[in-house]
PDB file of C-alpha atoms and ligand atoms in Angstrom:
ATOM      1  CA  UNK A   1      11.118  -9.820   3.646  1.00 97.00           C
ATOM      2  CA  UNK A   2       8.871  -7.558   1.604  1.00 98.00           C
ATOM      3  CA  UNK A   3       7.412  -9.529  -1.302  1.00 98.00           C
ATOM      4  CA  UNK A   4       6.295  -7.582  -4.336  1.00 97.00           C
ATOM      5  CA  UNK A   5       6.997  -7.002  -7.996  1.00 96.00           C
ATOM      6  CA  UNK A   6       7.022  -3.262  -7.229  1.00 96.00           C
ATOM      7  CA  UNK A   7      10.387  -1.933  -6.061  1.00 97.00           C
ATOM      8  CA  UNK A   8       8.893   1.520  -5.363  1.00 96.00           C
ATOM      9  CA  UNK A   9       6.665   0.085  -2.664  1.00 97.00           C
ATOM     10  CA  UNK A  10       9.600  -1.782  -1.148  1.00 98.00           C
ATOM     11  CA  UNK A  11      11.840   1.310  -1.121  1.00 98.00           C
ATOM     12  CA  UNK A  12       9.168   3.340   0.646  1.00 98.00           C
ATOM     13  CA  UNK A  13       8.369   0.537   3.119  1.00 98.00           C
ATOM     14  CA  UNK A  14      12.061   0.067   3.868  1.00 98.00           C
ATOM     15  CA  UNK A  15      12.540   3.789   4.613  1.00 97.00           C
ATOM     16  CA  UNK A  16       9.485   3.851   6.855  1.00 98.00           C
ATOM     17  CA  UNK A  17      10.435   0.703   8.802  1.00 98.00           C
ATOM     18  CA  UNK A  18      14.004   1.951   9.248  1.00 98.00           C
ATOM     19  CA  UNK A  19      12.576   4.766  11.413  1.00 96.00           C
ATOM     20  CA  UNK A  20      11.274   2.042  13.742  1.00 97.00           C
ATOM     21  CA  UNK A  21      14.593   0.177  13.720  1.00 97.00           C
ATOM     22  CA  UNK A  22      13.215  -2.710  11.640  1.00 97.00           C
ATOM     23  CA  UNK A  23      15.201  -3.823   8.611  1.00 97.00           C
ATOM     24  CA  UNK A  24      13.593  -5.116   5.461  1.00 97.00           C
ATOM     25  CA  UNK A  25      14.808  -7.052   2.449  1.00 98.00           C
ATOM     26  CA  UNK A  26      13.259  -7.258  -0.987  1.00 98.00           C
ATOM     27  CA  UNK A  27      11.823 -10.519  -2.283  1.00 98.00           C
ATOM     28  CA  UNK A  28      11.007  -9.697  -5.882  1.00 97.00           C
ATOM     29  CA  UNK A  29       8.233 -11.890  -7.195  1.00 96.00           C
ATOM     30  CA  UNK A  30       4.912 -11.834  -8.982  1.00 95.00           C
ATOM     31  CA  UNK A  31       2.216 -12.686  -6.485  1.00 94.00           C
ATOM     32  CA  UNK A  32      -1.154 -14.151  -7.419  1.00 88.00           C
ATOM     33  CA  UNK A  33      -3.613 -11.274  -7.225  1.00 82.00           C
ATOM     34  CA  UNK A  34      -7.078 -12.763  -6.881  1.00 87.00           C
ATOM     35  CA  UNK A  35      -9.947 -10.441  -7.745  1.00 87.00           C
ATOM     36  CA  UNK A  36     -11.996  -9.738  -4.614  1.00 92.00           C
ATOM     37  CA  UNK A  37     -14.205  -6.957  -3.322  1.00 93.00           C
ATOM     38  CA  UNK A  38     -11.937  -5.955  -0.443  1.00 96.00           C
ATOM     39  CA  UNK A  39      -8.245  -5.178  -0.124  1.00 97.00           C
ATOM     40  CA  UNK A  40      -8.148  -7.365   3.009  1.00 97.00           C
ATOM     41  CA  UNK A  41      -9.194 -10.475   1.080  1.00 96.00           C
ATOM     42  CA  UNK A  42      -6.650  -9.783  -1.652  1.00 96.00           C
ATOM     43  CA  UNK A  43      -3.926  -9.092   0.933  1.00 97.00           C
ATOM     44  CA  UNK A  44      -4.699 -12.272   2.882  1.00 96.00           C
ATOM     45  CA  UNK A  45      -4.284 -14.450  -0.204  1.00 95.00           C
ATOM     46  CA  UNK A  46      -1.201 -12.558  -1.381  1.00 96.00           C
ATOM     47  CA  UNK A  47       0.420 -13.189   2.018  1.00 96.00           C
ATOM     48  CA  UNK A  48      -0.192 -16.958   1.767  1.00 95.00           C
ATOM     49  CA  UNK A  49       1.246 -16.976  -1.738  1.00 96.00           C
ATOM     50  CA  UNK A  50       4.266 -14.901  -0.682  1.00 96.00           C
ATOM     51  CA  UNK A  51       5.079 -17.195   2.238  1.00 95.00           C
ATOM     52  CA  UNK A  52       4.778 -20.270   0.034  1.00 94.00           C
ATOM     53  CA  UNK A  53       7.332 -18.663  -2.308  1.00 95.00           C
ATOM     54  CA  UNK A  54       9.902 -17.243   0.141  1.00 94.00           C
ATOM     55  CA  UNK A  55       9.448 -19.435   3.274  1.00 93.00           C
ATOM     56  CA  UNK A  56      10.468 -16.568   5.572  1.00 94.00           C
ATOM     57  CA  UNK A  57       8.518 -14.079   7.687  1.00 96.00           C
ATOM     58  CA  UNK A  58       7.064 -11.874   4.986  1.00 97.00           C
ATOM     59  CA  UNK A  59       5.184  -8.616   4.488  1.00 98.00           C
ATOM     60  CA  UNK A  60       3.012  -7.905   1.490  1.00 98.00           C
ATOM     61  CA  UNK A  61       0.918  -4.848   0.754  1.00 98.00           C
ATOM     62  CA  UNK A  62      -2.284  -4.330  -1.169  1.00 97.00           C
ATOM     63  CA  UNK A  63      -3.454  -0.812  -2.007  1.00 98.00           C
ATOM     64  CA  UNK A  64      -6.427   0.820  -3.618  1.00 98.00           C
ATOM     65  CA  UNK A  65      -7.495   4.276  -4.713  1.00 98.00           C
ATOM     66  CA  UNK A  66     -11.190   4.771  -3.902  1.00 98.00           C
ATOM     67  CA  UNK A  67     -12.853   7.697  -5.706  1.00 98.00           C
ATOM     68  CA  UNK A  68     -16.070   8.760  -3.989  1.00 98.00           C
ATOM     69  CA  UNK A  69     -17.969  10.078  -7.031  1.00 97.00           C
ATOM     70  CA  UNK A  70     -17.203   6.777  -8.829  1.00 97.00           C
ATOM     71  CA  UNK A  71     -18.621   4.785  -5.891  1.00 97.00           C
ATOM     72  CA  UNK A  72     -15.179   3.629  -4.802  1.00 98.00           C
ATOM     73  CA  UNK A  73     -13.823   2.744  -8.268  1.00 97.00           C
ATOM     74  CA  UNK A  74     -11.087   1.610  -8.943  1.00 98.00           C
ATOM     75  CA  UNK A  75     -10.695   0.371  -5.298  1.00 97.00           C
ATOM     76  CA  UNK A  76      -9.514  -3.248  -5.258  1.00 96.00           C
ATOM     77  CA  UNK A  77      -9.086  -3.103  -9.054  1.00 96.00           C
ATOM     78  CA  UNK A  78      -6.585  -0.222  -8.893  1.00 97.00           C
ATOM     79  CA  UNK A  79      -3.703  -2.226 -10.265  1.00 94.00           C
ATOM     80  CA  UNK A  80      -5.634  -3.407 -13.332  1.00 94.00           C
ATOM     81  CA  UNK A  81      -7.093   0.052 -13.925  1.00 97.00           C
ATOM     82  CA  UNK A  82      -3.680   1.691 -13.693  1.00 97.00           C
ATOM     83  CA  UNK A  83      -2.296  -0.761 -16.253  1.00 96.00           C
ATOM     84  CA  UNK A  84      -5.237  -0.244 -18.629  1.00 98.00           C
ATOM     85  CA  UNK A  85      -6.657   3.309 -18.586  1.00 98.00           C
ATOM     86  CA  UNK A  86      -3.982   4.832 -16.306  1.00 98.00           C
ATOM     87  CA  UNK A  87      -4.056   8.289 -14.732  1.00 98.00           C
ATOM     88  CA  UNK A  88      -5.251   9.993 -17.929  1.00 97.00           C
ATOM     89  CA  UNK A  89      -8.191   7.585 -18.152  1.00 98.00           C
ATOM     90  CA  UNK A  90      -9.170   8.217 -14.535  1.00 98.00           C
ATOM     91  CA  UNK A  91      -8.995  11.994 -15.023  1.00 98.00           C
ATOM     92  CA  UNK A  92     -11.340  11.727 -18.017  1.00 97.00           C
ATOM     93  CA  UNK A  93     -13.962   9.996 -15.851  1.00 97.00           C
ATOM     94  CA  UNK A  94     -14.076  12.806 -13.279  1.00 97.00           C
ATOM     95  CA  UNK A  95     -16.131  15.996 -13.266  1.00 90.00           C
ATOM     96  CA  UNK A  96     -16.261  18.414 -10.342  1.00 89.00           C
ATOM     97  CA  UNK A  97     -16.416  16.027  -7.348  1.00 95.00           C
ATOM     98  CA  UNK A  98     -12.884  14.762  -6.832  1.00 98.00           C
ATOM     99  CA  UNK A  99     -12.650  13.439  -3.258  1.00 98.00           C
ATOM    100  CA  UNK A 100     -10.956  10.067  -2.819  1.00 98.00           C
ATOM    101  CA  UNK A 101      -9.142   7.905  -0.306  1.00 98.00           C
ATOM    102  CA  UNK A 102      -5.946   5.968  -0.763  1.00 98.00           C
ATOM    103  CA  UNK A 103      -6.006   2.777   1.280  1.00 98.00           C
ATOM    104  CA  UNK A 104      -3.312   0.308   2.253  1.00 98.00           C
ATOM    105  CA  UNK A 105      -3.483  -3.135   3.792  1.00 98.00           C
ATOM    106  CA  UNK A 106      -0.253  -4.593   5.096  1.00 98.00           C
ATOM    107  CA  UNK A 107      -0.276  -8.341   5.699  1.00 98.00           C
ATOM    108  CA  UNK A 108       2.398 -10.115   7.740  1.00 98.00           C
ATOM    109  CA  UNK A 109       2.792 -13.894   7.583  1.00 97.00           C
ATOM    110  CA  UNK A 110       5.236 -15.582   9.874  1.00 93.00           C
ATOM    111  CA  UNK A 111       3.709 -18.903  10.841  1.00 84.00           C
ATOM    112  CA  UNK A 112       1.224 -21.245   9.302  1.00 77.00           C
ATOM    113  CA  UNK A 113      -2.387 -20.055   9.637  1.00 77.00           C
ATOM    114  CA  UNK A 114      -1.418 -16.745  11.211  1.00 89.00           C
ATOM    115  CA  UNK A 115      -1.805 -13.721   8.954  1.00 95.00           C
ATOM    116  CA  UNK A 116      -1.833 -10.315  10.655  1.00 97.00           C
ATOM    117  CA  UNK A 117      -3.543  -7.483   8.765  1.00 98.00           C
ATOM    118  CA  UNK A 118      -3.014  -3.729   9.307  1.00 98.00           C
ATOM    119  CA  UNK A 119      -5.059  -1.226   7.332  1.00 98.00           C
ATOM    120  CA  UNK A 120      -4.997   2.531   6.941  1.00 98.00           C
ATOM    121  CA  UNK A 121      -6.505   5.196   4.732  1.00 98.00           C
ATOM    122  CA  UNK A 122      -5.637   8.750   3.739  1.00 98.00           C
ATOM    123  CA  UNK A 123      -8.384  11.071   2.517  1.00 98.00           C
ATOM    124  CA  UNK A 124      -7.690  13.517  -0.248  1.00 98.00           C
ATOM    125  CA  UNK A 125      -8.657  14.456  -3.757  1.00 98.00           C
ATOM    126  CA  UNK A 126      -7.759  13.801  -7.374  1.00 98.00           C
ATOM    127  CA  UNK A 127      -5.855  16.617  -9.080  1.00 98.00           C
ATOM    128  CA  UNK A 128      -7.098  18.291 -12.291  1.00 97.00           C
ATOM    129  CA  UNK A 129      -4.081  16.970 -14.199  1.00 97.00           C
ATOM    130  CA  UNK A 130      -1.062  14.791 -13.410  1.00 97.00           C
ATOM    131  CA  UNK A 131       1.553  16.819 -11.514  1.00 97.00           C
ATOM    132  CA  UNK A 132       5.048  15.543 -10.803  1.00 94.00           C
ATOM    133  CA  UNK A 133       6.703  12.318 -11.901  1.00 89.00           C
ATOM    134  CA  UNK A 134       7.224   9.274  -9.613  1.00 91.00           C
ATOM    135  CA  UNK A 135       5.093   6.190  -9.849  1.00 97.00           C
ATOM    136  CA  UNK A 136       1.532   4.860  -9.996  1.00 98.00           C
ATOM    137  CA  UNK A 137      -1.177   7.252  -8.875  1.00 98.00           C
ATOM    138  CA  UNK A 138       1.314   9.581  -7.132  1.00 98.00           C
ATOM    139  CA  UNK A 139       0.908  12.365  -9.756  1.00 98.00           C
ATOM    140  CA  UNK A 140      -2.883  12.611  -9.317  1.00 98.00           C
ATOM    141  CA  UNK A 141      -3.478  12.135  -5.560  1.00 98.00           C
ATOM    142  CA  UNK A 142      -3.428  15.170  -3.244  1.00 98.00           C
ATOM    143  CA  UNK A 143      -3.689  14.173   0.440  1.00 98.00           C
ATOM    144  CA  UNK A 144      -6.007  16.224   2.649  1.00 97.00           C
ATOM    145  CA  UNK A 145      -4.408  19.323   4.153  1.00 95.00           C
ATOM    146  CA  UNK A 146      -1.839  19.527   1.335  1.00 96.00           C
ATOM    147  CA  UNK A 147      -1.719  21.445  -1.929  1.00 96.00           C
ATOM    148  CA  UNK A 148       0.733  19.070  -3.606  1.00 97.00           C
ATOM    149  CA  UNK A 149       0.329  15.613  -5.092  1.00 98.00           C
ATOM    150  CA  UNK A 150       2.094  12.627  -3.565  1.00 98.00           C
ATOM    151  CA  UNK A 151       4.536  12.909  -6.487  1.00 98.00           C
ATOM    152  CA  UNK A 152       5.514  16.437  -5.428  1.00 98.00           C
ATOM    153  CA  UNK A 153       5.559  15.901  -1.678  1.00 97.00           C
ATOM    154  CA  UNK A 154       8.978  15.366  -0.190  1.00 95.00           C
ATOM    155  CA  UNK A 155       7.368  14.136   3.002  1.00 95.00           C
ATOM    156  CA  UNK A 156       5.134  11.513   1.311  1.00 97.00           C
ATOM    157  CA  UNK A 157       6.599   8.833   3.585  1.00 96.00           C
ATOM    158  CA  UNK A 158       5.444  10.756   6.670  1.00 96.00           C
ATOM    159  CA  UNK A 159       1.827  11.167   5.599  1.00 97.00           C
ATOM    160  CA  UNK A 160       0.971   8.353   3.167  1.00 98.00           C
ATOM    161  CA  UNK A 161      -1.483   5.465   3.455  1.00 98.00           C
ATOM    162  CA  UNK A 162       1.584   3.196   3.377  1.00 98.00           C
ATOM    163  CA  UNK A 163       3.204   5.051   6.281  1.00 98.00           C
ATOM    164  CA  UNK A 164       0.068   4.770   8.435  1.00 98.00           C
ATOM    165  CA  UNK A 165      -0.422   1.038   7.783  1.00 98.00           C
ATOM    166  CA  UNK A 166       3.261   0.247   8.303  1.00 98.00           C
ATOM    167  CA  UNK A 167       3.304   2.283  11.510  1.00 98.00           C
ATOM    168  CA  UNK A 168       0.501   0.053  12.851  1.00 98.00           C
ATOM    169  CA  UNK A 169       2.466  -3.038  11.853  1.00 98.00           C
ATOM    170  CA  UNK A 170       5.685  -1.705  13.442  1.00 97.00           C
ATOM    171  CA  UNK A 171       3.954  -0.905  16.745  1.00 97.00           C
ATOM    172  CA  UNK A 172       2.433  -4.376  16.860  1.00 96.00           C
ATOM    173  CA  UNK A 173       5.710  -6.052  15.884  1.00 95.00           C
ATOM    174  CA  UNK A 174       7.871  -4.158  18.378  1.00 95.00           C
ATOM    175  CA  UNK A 175       5.468  -4.644  21.290  1.00 91.00           C
ATOM    176  CA  UNK A 176       5.244  -8.324  20.497  1.00 84.00           C
ATOM    177  CA  UNK A 177       9.049  -8.510  20.509  1.00 70.00           C
ATOM    178  CA  UNK A 178       9.124  -6.714  23.874  1.00 74.00           C
ATOM    179  CA  UNK A 179       6.678  -9.153  25.455  1.00 73.00           C
ATOM    180  CA  UNK A 180       8.670 -12.091  24.013  1.00 73.00           C
ATOM    181  CA  UNK A 181      11.867 -10.586  25.490  1.00 73.00           C
ATOM    182  CA  UNK A 182      10.392 -10.319  28.983  1.00 70.00           C
TER     183      UNK A 182
HETATM  184  P1  LIG B 201      -1.412  -2.983  -5.638  1.00 79.85           P
HETATM  185  O1  LIG B 201      -2.562  -3.813  -6.150  1.00 79.85           O
HETATM  186  O2  LIG B 201      -1.261  -3.068  -4.178  1.00 79.85           O
HETATM  187  O3  LIG B 201      -0.122  -3.227  -6.348  1.00 79.85           O
HETATM  188  O4  LIG B 201      -1.724  -1.441  -5.898  1.00 79.85           O
HETATM  189  C1  LIG B 201      -2.790  -0.957  -6.649  1.00 79.85           C
HETATM  190  C2  LIG B 201      -2.345   0.139  -7.564  1.00 79.85           C
HETATM  191  O5  LIG B 201      -2.108   1.316  -6.817  1.00 79.85           O
HETATM  192  C3  LIG B 201      -1.070  -0.155  -8.357  1.00 79.85           C
HETATM  193  O6  LIG B 201      -1.236   0.335  -9.669  1.00 79.85           O
HETATM  194  C4  LIG B 201      -0.020   0.635  -7.619  1.00 79.85           C
HETATM  195  O7  LIG B 201       1.018   1.067  -8.485  1.00 79.85           O
HETATM  196  C5  LIG B 201      -0.823   1.824  -7.104  1.00 79.85           C
HETATM  197  N1  LIG B 201      -0.256   2.341  -5.856  1.00 79.85           N
HETATM  198  C6  LIG B 201      -0.193   1.737  -4.654  1.00 79.85           C
HETATM  199  N2  LIG B 201       0.399   2.525  -3.747  1.00 79.85           N
HETATM  200  C7  LIG B 201       0.729   3.652  -4.397  1.00 79.85           C
HETATM  201  C8  LIG B 201       1.397   4.835  -3.989  1.00 79.85           C
HETATM  202  O8  LIG B 201       1.846   5.038  -2.858  1.00 79.85           O
HETATM  203  N3  LIG B 201       1.540   5.767  -4.943  1.00 79.85           N
HETATM  204  C9  LIG B 201       1.092   5.608  -6.222  1.00 79.85           C
HETATM  205  N4  LIG B 201       0.477   4.543  -6.652  1.00 79.85           N
HETATM  206  C10 LIG B 201       0.303   3.544  -5.746  1.00 79.85           C
END
């Protein structure tokens, strides 16, 4: 199960995991999002909450956009900042230095007291204006080595922070299955 209130994240995660032969179902719910200084802490608590709600092996994800010239803001507060000032508000805060990283932490909870965390980051920069539709910060984040925002990139799911974190999870999960099968 993939527990989230955000269907976009689920759709992307499902497409990515399908490439590894792992199927995923959506458990739509509002998870408690504690305020903490790291994505890992938030993800850990979200995973406990998700498992208590769905009682099945469950994946959750916590993400953050870290803008270097703003000392990592909005980082772990990315969800709140998106809902309040949004992309336009972020663009107003920026001058010339626009480098940023998009980070993802995937948490997998299967058994009591056993949360596995997988993190990944993609470096990039914030665009001068929103380009492309899609969701969240997609229209303003340009990954390194690209000239297009996530919103414009057809291959987002091959280069994104989500892809890299889920790939780590999938490798762990499949190898664990193999050793259990032996
Ligand atoms: P959350 O706390 O994990 O839900 O994510 C923090 C914020 O980042 C939310 O506003 C999400 O919509 C946004 N976000 C996370 N991943 C992406 C992405 O791949 N593209 C665009 N926005 C994202």
